[in-house]
mmCIF file of C-alpha atoms in Angstrom:
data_model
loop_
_atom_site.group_PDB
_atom_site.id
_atom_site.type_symbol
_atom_site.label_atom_id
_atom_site.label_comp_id
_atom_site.label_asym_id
_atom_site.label_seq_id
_atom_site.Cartn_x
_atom_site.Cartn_y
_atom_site.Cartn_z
ATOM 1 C CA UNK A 45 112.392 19.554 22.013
ATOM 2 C CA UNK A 46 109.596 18.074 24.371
ATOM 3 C CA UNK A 47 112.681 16.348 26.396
ATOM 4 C CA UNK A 48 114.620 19.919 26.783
ATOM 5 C CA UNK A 49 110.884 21.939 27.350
ATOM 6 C CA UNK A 50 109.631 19.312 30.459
ATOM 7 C CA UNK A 51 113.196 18.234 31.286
ATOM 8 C CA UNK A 52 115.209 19.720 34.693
ATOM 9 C CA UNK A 53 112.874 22.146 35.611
ATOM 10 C CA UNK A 54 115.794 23.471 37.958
ATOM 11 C CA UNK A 55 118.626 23.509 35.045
ATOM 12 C CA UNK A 56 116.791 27.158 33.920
ATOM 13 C CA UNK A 57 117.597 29.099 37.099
ATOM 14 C CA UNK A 58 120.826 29.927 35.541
ATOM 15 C CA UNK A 59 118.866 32.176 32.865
ATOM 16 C CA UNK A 60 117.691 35.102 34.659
ATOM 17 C CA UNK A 61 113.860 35.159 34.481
ATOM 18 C CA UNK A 62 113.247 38.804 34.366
ATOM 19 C CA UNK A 63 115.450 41.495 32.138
ATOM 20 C CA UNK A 64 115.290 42.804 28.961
ATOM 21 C CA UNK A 65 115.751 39.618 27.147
ATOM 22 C CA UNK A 66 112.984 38.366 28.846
ATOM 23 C CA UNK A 67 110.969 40.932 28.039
ATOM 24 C CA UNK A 68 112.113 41.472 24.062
ATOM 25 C CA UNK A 69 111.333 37.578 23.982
ATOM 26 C CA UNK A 70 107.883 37.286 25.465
ATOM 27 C CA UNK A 71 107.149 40.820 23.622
ATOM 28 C CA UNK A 72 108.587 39.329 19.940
ATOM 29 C CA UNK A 73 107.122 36.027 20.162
ATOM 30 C CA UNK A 74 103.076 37.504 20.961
ATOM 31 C CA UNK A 75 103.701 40.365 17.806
ATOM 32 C CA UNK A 76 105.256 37.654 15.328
ATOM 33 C CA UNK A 77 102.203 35.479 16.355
ATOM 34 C CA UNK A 78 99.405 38.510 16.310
ATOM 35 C CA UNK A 79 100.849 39.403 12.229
ATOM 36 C CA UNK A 80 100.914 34.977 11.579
ATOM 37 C CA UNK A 81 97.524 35.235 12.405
ATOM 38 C CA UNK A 82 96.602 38.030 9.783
ATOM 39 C CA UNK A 83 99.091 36.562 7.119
ATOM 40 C CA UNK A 84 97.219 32.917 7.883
ATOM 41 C CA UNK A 85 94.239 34.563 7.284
ATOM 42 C CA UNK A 86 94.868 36.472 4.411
ATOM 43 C CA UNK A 87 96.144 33.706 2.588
ATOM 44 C CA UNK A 88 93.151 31.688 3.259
ATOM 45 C CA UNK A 89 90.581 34.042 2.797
ATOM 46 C CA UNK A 90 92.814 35.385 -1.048
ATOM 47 C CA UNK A 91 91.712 31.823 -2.192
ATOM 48 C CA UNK A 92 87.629 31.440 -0.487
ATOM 49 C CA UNK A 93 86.817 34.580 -1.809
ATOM 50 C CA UNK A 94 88.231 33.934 -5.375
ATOM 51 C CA UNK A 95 86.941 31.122 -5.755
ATOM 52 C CA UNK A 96 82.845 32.422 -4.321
ATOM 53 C CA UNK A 97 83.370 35.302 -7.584
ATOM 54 C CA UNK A 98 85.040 33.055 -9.656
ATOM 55 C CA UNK A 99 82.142 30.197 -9.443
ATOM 56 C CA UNK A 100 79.412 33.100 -9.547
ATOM 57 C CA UNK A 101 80.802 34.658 -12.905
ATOM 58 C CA UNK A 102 81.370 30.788 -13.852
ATOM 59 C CA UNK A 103 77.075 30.909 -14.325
ATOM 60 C CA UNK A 104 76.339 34.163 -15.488
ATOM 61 C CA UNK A 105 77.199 36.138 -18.921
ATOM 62 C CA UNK A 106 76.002 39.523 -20.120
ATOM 63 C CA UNK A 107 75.485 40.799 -23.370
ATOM 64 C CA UNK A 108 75.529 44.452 -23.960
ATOM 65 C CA UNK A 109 73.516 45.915 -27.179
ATOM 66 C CA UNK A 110 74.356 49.147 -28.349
ATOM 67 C CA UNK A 111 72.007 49.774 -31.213
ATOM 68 C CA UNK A 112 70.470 52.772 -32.579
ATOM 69 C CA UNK A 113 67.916 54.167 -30.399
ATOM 70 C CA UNK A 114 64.838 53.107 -33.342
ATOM 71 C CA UNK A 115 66.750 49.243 -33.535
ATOM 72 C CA UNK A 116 66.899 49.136 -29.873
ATOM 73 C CA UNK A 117 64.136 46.929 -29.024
ATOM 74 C CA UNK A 118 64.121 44.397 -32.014
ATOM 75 C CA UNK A 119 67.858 43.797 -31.538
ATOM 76 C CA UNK A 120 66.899 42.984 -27.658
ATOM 77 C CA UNK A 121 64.054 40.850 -28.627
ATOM 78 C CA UNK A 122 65.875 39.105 -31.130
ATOM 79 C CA UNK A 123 68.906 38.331 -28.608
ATOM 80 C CA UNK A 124 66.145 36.773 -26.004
ATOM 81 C CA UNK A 125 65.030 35.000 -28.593
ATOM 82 C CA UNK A 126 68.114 33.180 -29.746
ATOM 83 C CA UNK A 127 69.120 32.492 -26.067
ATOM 84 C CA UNK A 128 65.895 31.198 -25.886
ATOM 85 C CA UNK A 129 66.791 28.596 -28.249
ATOM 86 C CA UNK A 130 70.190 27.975 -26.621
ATOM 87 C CA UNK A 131 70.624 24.931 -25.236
ATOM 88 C CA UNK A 132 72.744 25.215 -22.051
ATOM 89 C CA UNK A 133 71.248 28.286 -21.192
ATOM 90 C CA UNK A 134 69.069 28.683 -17.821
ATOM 91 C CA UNK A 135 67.121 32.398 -18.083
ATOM 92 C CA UNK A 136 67.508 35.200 -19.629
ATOM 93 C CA UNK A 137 66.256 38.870 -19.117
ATOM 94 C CA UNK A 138 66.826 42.537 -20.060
ATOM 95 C CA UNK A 139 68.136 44.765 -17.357
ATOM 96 C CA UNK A 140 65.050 47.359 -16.490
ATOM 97 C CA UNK A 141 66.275 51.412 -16.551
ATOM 98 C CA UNK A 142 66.364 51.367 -12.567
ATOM 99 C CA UNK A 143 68.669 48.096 -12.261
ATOM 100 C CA UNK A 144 70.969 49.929 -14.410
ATOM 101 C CA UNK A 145 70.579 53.214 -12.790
ATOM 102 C CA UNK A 146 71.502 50.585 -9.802
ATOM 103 C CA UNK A 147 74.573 49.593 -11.286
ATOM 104 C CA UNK A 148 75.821 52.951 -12.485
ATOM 105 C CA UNK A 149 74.775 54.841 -8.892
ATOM 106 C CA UNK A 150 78.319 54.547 -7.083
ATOM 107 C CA UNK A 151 79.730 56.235 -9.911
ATOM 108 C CA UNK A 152 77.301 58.592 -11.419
ATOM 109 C CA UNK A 153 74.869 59.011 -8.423
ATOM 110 C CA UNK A 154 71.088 57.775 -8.101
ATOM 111 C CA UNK A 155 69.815 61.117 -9.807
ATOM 112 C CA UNK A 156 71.610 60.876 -13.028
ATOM 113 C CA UNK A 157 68.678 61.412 -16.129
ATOM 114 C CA UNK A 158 69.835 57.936 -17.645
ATOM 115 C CA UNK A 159 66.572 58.200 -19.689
ATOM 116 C CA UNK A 160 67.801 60.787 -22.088
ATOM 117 C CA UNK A 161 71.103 58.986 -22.294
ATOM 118 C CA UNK A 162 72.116 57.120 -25.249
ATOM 119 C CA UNK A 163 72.696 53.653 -22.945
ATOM 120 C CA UNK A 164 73.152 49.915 -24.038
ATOM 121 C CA UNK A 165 71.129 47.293 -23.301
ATOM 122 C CA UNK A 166 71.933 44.818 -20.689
ATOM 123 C CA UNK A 167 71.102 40.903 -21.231
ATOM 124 C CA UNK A 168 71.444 39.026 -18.149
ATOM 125 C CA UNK A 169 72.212 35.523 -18.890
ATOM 126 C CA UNK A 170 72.560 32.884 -16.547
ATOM 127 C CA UNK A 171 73.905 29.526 -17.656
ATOM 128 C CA UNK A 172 72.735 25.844 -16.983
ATOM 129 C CA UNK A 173 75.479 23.639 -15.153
ATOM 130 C CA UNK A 174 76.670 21.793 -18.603
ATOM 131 C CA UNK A 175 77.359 25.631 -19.939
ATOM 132 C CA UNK A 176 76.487 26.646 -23.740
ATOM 133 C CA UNK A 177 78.531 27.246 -26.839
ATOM 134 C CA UNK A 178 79.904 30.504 -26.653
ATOM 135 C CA UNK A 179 81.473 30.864 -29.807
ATOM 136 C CA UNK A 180 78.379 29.669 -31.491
ATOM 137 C CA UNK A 181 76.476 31.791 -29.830
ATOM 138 C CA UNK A 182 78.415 34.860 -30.634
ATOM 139 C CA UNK A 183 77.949 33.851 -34.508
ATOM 140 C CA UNK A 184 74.319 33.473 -34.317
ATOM 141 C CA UNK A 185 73.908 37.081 -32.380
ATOM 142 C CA UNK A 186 76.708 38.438 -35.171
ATOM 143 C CA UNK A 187 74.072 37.213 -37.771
ATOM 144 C CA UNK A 188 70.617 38.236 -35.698
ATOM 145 C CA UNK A 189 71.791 41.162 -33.768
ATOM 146 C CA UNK A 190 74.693 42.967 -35.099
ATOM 147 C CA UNK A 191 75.264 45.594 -32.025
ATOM 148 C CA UNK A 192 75.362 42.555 -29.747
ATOM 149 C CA UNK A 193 78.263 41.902 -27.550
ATOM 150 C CA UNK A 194 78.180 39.204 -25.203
ATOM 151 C CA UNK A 195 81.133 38.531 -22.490
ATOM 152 C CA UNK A 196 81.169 35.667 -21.014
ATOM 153 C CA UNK A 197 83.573 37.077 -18.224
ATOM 154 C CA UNK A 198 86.326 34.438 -18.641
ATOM 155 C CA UNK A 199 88.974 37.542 -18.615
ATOM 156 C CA UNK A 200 87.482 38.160 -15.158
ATOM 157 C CA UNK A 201 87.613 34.521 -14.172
ATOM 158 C CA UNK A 202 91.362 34.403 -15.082
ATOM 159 C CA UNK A 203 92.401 37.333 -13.312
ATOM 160 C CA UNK A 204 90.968 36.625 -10.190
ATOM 161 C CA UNK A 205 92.373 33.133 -9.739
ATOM 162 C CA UNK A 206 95.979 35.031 -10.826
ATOM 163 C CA UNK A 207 95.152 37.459 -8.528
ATOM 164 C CA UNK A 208 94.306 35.001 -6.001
ATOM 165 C CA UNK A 209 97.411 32.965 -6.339
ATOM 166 C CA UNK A 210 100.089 35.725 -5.918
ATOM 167 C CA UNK A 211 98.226 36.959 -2.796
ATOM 168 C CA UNK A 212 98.004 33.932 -1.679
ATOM 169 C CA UNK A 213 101.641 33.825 -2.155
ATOM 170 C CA UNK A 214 102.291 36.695 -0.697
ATOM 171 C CA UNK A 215 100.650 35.896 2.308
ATOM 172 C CA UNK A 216 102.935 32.722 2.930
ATOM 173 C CA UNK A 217 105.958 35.017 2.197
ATOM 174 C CA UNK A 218 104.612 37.164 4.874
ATOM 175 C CA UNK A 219 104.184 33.985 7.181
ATOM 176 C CA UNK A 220 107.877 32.806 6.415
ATOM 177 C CA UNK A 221 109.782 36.628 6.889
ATOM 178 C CA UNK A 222 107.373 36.480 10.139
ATOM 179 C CA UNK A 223 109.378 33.233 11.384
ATOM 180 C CA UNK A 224 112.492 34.439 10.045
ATOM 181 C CA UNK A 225 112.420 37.455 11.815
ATOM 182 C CA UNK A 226 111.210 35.796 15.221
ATOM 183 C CA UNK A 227 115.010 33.542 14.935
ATOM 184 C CA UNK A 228 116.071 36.715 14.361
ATOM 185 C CA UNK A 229 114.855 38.485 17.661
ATOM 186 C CA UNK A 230 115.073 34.946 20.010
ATOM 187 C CA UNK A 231 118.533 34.635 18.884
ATOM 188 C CA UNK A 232 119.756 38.497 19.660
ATOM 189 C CA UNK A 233 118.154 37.986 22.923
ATOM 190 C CA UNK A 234 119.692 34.290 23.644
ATOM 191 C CA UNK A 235 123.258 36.231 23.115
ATOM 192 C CA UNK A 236 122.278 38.633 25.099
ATOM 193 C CA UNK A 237 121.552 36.665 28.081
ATOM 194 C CA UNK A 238 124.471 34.419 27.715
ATOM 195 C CA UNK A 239 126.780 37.504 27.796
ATOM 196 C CA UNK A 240 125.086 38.665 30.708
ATOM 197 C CA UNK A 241 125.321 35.645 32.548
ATOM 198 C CA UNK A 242 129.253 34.851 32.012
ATOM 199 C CA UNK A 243 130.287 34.820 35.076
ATOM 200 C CA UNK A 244 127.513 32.072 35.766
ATOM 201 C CA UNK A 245 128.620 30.206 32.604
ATOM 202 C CA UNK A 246 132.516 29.752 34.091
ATOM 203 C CA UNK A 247 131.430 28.867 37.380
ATOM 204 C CA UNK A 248 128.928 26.111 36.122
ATOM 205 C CA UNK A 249 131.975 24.986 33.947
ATOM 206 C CA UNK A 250 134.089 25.067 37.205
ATOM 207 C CA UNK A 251 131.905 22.611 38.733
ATOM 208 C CA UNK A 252 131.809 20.211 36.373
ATOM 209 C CA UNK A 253 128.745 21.777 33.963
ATOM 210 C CA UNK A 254 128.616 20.927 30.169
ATOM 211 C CA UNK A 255 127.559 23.163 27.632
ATOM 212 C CA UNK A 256 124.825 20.914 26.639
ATOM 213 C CA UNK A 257 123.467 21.296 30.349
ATOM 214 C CA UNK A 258 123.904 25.089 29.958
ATOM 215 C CA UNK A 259 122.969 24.997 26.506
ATOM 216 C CA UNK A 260 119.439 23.552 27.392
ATOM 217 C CA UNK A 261 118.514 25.717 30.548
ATOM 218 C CA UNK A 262 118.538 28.433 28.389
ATOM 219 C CA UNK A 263 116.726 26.591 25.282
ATOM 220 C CA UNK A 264 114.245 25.610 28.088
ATOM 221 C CA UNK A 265 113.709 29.451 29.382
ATOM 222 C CA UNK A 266 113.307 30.876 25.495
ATOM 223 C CA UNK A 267 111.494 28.337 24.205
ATOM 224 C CA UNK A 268 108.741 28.660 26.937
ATOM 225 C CA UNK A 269 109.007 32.631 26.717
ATOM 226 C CA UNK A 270 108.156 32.293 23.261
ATOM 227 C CA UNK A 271 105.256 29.529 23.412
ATOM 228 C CA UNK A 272 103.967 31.366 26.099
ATOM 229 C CA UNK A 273 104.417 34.788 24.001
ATOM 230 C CA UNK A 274 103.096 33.184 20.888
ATOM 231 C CA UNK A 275 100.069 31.808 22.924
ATOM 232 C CA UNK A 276 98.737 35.732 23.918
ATOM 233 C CA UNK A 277 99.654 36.872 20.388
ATOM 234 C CA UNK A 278 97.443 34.393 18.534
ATOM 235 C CA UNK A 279 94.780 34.648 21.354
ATOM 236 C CA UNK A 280 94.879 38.667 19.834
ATOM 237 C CA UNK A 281 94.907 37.866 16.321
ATOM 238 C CA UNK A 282 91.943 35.228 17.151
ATOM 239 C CA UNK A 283 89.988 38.217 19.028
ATOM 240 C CA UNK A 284 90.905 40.863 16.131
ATOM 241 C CA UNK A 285 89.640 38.693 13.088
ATOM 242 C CA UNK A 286 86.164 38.108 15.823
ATOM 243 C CA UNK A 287 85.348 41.853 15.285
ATOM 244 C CA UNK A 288 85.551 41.710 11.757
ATOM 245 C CA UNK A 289 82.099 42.100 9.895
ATOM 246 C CA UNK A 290 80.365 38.216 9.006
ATOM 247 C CA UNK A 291 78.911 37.483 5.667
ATOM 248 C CA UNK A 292 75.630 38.276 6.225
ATOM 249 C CA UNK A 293 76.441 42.134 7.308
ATOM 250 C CA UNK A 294 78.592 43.049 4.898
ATOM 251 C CA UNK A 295 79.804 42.042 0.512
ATOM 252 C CA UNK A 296 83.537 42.988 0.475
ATOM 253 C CA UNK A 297 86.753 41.469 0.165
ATOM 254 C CA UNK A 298 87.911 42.482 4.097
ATOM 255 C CA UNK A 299 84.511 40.193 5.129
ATOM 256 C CA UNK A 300 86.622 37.292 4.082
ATOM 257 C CA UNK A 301 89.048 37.998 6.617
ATOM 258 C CA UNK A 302 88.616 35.387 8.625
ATOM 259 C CA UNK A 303 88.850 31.624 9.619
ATOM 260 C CA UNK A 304 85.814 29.219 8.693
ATOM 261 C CA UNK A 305 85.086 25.841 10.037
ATOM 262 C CA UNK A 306 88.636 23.922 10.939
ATOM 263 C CA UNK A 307 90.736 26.525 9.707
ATOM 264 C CA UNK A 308 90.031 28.104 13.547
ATOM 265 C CA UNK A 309 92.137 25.555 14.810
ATOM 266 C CA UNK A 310 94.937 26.560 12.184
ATOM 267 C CA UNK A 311 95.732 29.344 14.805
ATOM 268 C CA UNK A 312 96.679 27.269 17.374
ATOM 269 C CA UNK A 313 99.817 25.621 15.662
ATOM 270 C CA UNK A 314 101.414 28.839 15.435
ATOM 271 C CA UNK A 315 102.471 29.405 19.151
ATOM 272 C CA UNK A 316 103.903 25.472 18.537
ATOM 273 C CA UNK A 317 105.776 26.617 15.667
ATOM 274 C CA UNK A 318 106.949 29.886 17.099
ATOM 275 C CA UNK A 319 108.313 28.022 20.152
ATOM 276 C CA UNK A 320 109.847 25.202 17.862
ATOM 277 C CA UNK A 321 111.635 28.146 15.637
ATOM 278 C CA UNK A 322 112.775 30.024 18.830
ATOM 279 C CA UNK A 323 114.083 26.151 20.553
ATOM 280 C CA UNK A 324 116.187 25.981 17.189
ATOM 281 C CA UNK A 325 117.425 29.709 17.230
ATOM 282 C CA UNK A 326 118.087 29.623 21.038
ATOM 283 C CA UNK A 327 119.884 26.361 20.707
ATOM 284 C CA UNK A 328 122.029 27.360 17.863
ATOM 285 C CA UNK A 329 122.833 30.443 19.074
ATOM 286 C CA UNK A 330 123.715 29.126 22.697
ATOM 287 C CA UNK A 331 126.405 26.383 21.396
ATOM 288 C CA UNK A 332 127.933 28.943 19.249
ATOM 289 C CA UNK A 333 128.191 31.478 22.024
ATOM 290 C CA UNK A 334 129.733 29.045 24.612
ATOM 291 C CA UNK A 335 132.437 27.865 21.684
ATOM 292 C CA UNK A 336 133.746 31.155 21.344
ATOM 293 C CA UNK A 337 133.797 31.716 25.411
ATOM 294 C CA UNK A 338 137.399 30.779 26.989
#
């Protein structure tokens, strides 16, 4: 490839340098990069962001008690009490009314009366690093406080790193239909400019001209269109993931959208890759269009 790319310099002049193949190439090769970008991204950013919720609901567990109003309070101090004795577990404390008007706000609003509402309890617990015995837990609160629930959010855990893999997943899919469809394009255009130039092509041949020789001047012309097309597209992706919010602005899934430490210079391979896809396509399709020319 490097050999065909920095070869002749002059061997290209038979591809026409402006045109609509130039044009579709250049134009194909910067959007194919721009979306690589995105589907790099997402990929990346599917698996940092499942894994920062997975490890915080790793350490923490609630339990929810739902006693009778006149139980309420010995069922909560009886719960503290047992996780007191726990061994594996860090601190534990009873949600106040206005952390759980907190929680409930984006979906009931900051003014809902939660006072004269029959509520549960909330237990925050937050675990040591060696983690405690759940199920022995959950017998001891069964004996001491019957209305206790606790969830240990393992159903959580699992669906986020399943969650995490198939988008993950997807986003590589996206990566390889983006490459497939960028032979796709560099190849229609190839054709295109190898029809065009048919006259060209038989008068080369006339003078003595292989195919490889007219084979590479246009894998030389493509292959730069589309490194050069691939380098402005990821230089856009690059600038569009820039704008996106940072950690410390903003808690949501589309903050992760982004590149951290090396994985910035993951961007730059993809112009490489997008020129060694089109070299491939352009070189494929340019044999097989001079074979079927008389």
């Amino acid at each position: 490839m490097l050999a065909v790319l920095f070869g002749d310099p002059a061997s290209d002049r038979v591809v026409p340098s402006t045109g609509t193949a130039a044009r579709l190439t250049i134009f194909a090769s910067a959007a194919m990069a721009f979306l690589a970008v995105f589907a790099l991204a997402l990929s990346l950013a599917a698996g940092r962001v499942a894994a920062r919720w997975s490890e915080d609901l790793a350490r923490s567990s609630t339990i929810r008690v739902a006693a009778p109003l006149a139980e309420m309070d010995a069922q909560v101090d009886a719960v503290l009490a047992a996780l007191a004795q726990t061994p594996g577990v860090a601190s534990a404390r009873a949600l106040s009314l206005e952390e759980q008007r907190d929680l409930l706000a984006p979906w009931f609003g900051s003014d809902m009366p939660l006072e004269f509402l029959p509520l549960p309890r909330i237990i925050d617990v937050t675990e040591t690093a060696e983690g405690y015995d759940v199920e022995g837990l959950r017998l001891r609160l069964e004996a001491e406080a019957p209305d206790a629930v606790l969830d240990n959010h393992d159903t959580w855990r699992r669906a986020l790193i399943s969650a995490a893999g198939r988008l993950r997943m997807m986003g590589y899919l996206a990566l390889a239909l983006i490459f497939a469809a960028t032979v796709a394009m560099v190849s229609l255009a190839a054709q295109a400019a190898l029809a065009a130039n048919v006259q060209v092509i038989r008068v080369l041949r006339l003078v003595g001209a292989r195919d490889a020789y007219i084979a590479g001047a246009f894998v030389r012309r493509f292959a730069l269109r589309s490194l050069i097309g691939g380098g402005c597209g990821a230089a856009l992706g690059i600038g569009a993931l820039l704008v996106f919010p940072n950690q410390a602005s903003a808690q949501s899934f589309m903050v992760g959208l982004s590149f951290s430490g090396l994985e910035w210079l993951l961007p730059l391979i993809i112009p490489v890759m997008i020129a060694f896809v089109s070299f491939q396509a352009t070189k494929a399709a340019a044999f097989r269009t001079l074979r079927g020319m008389p």
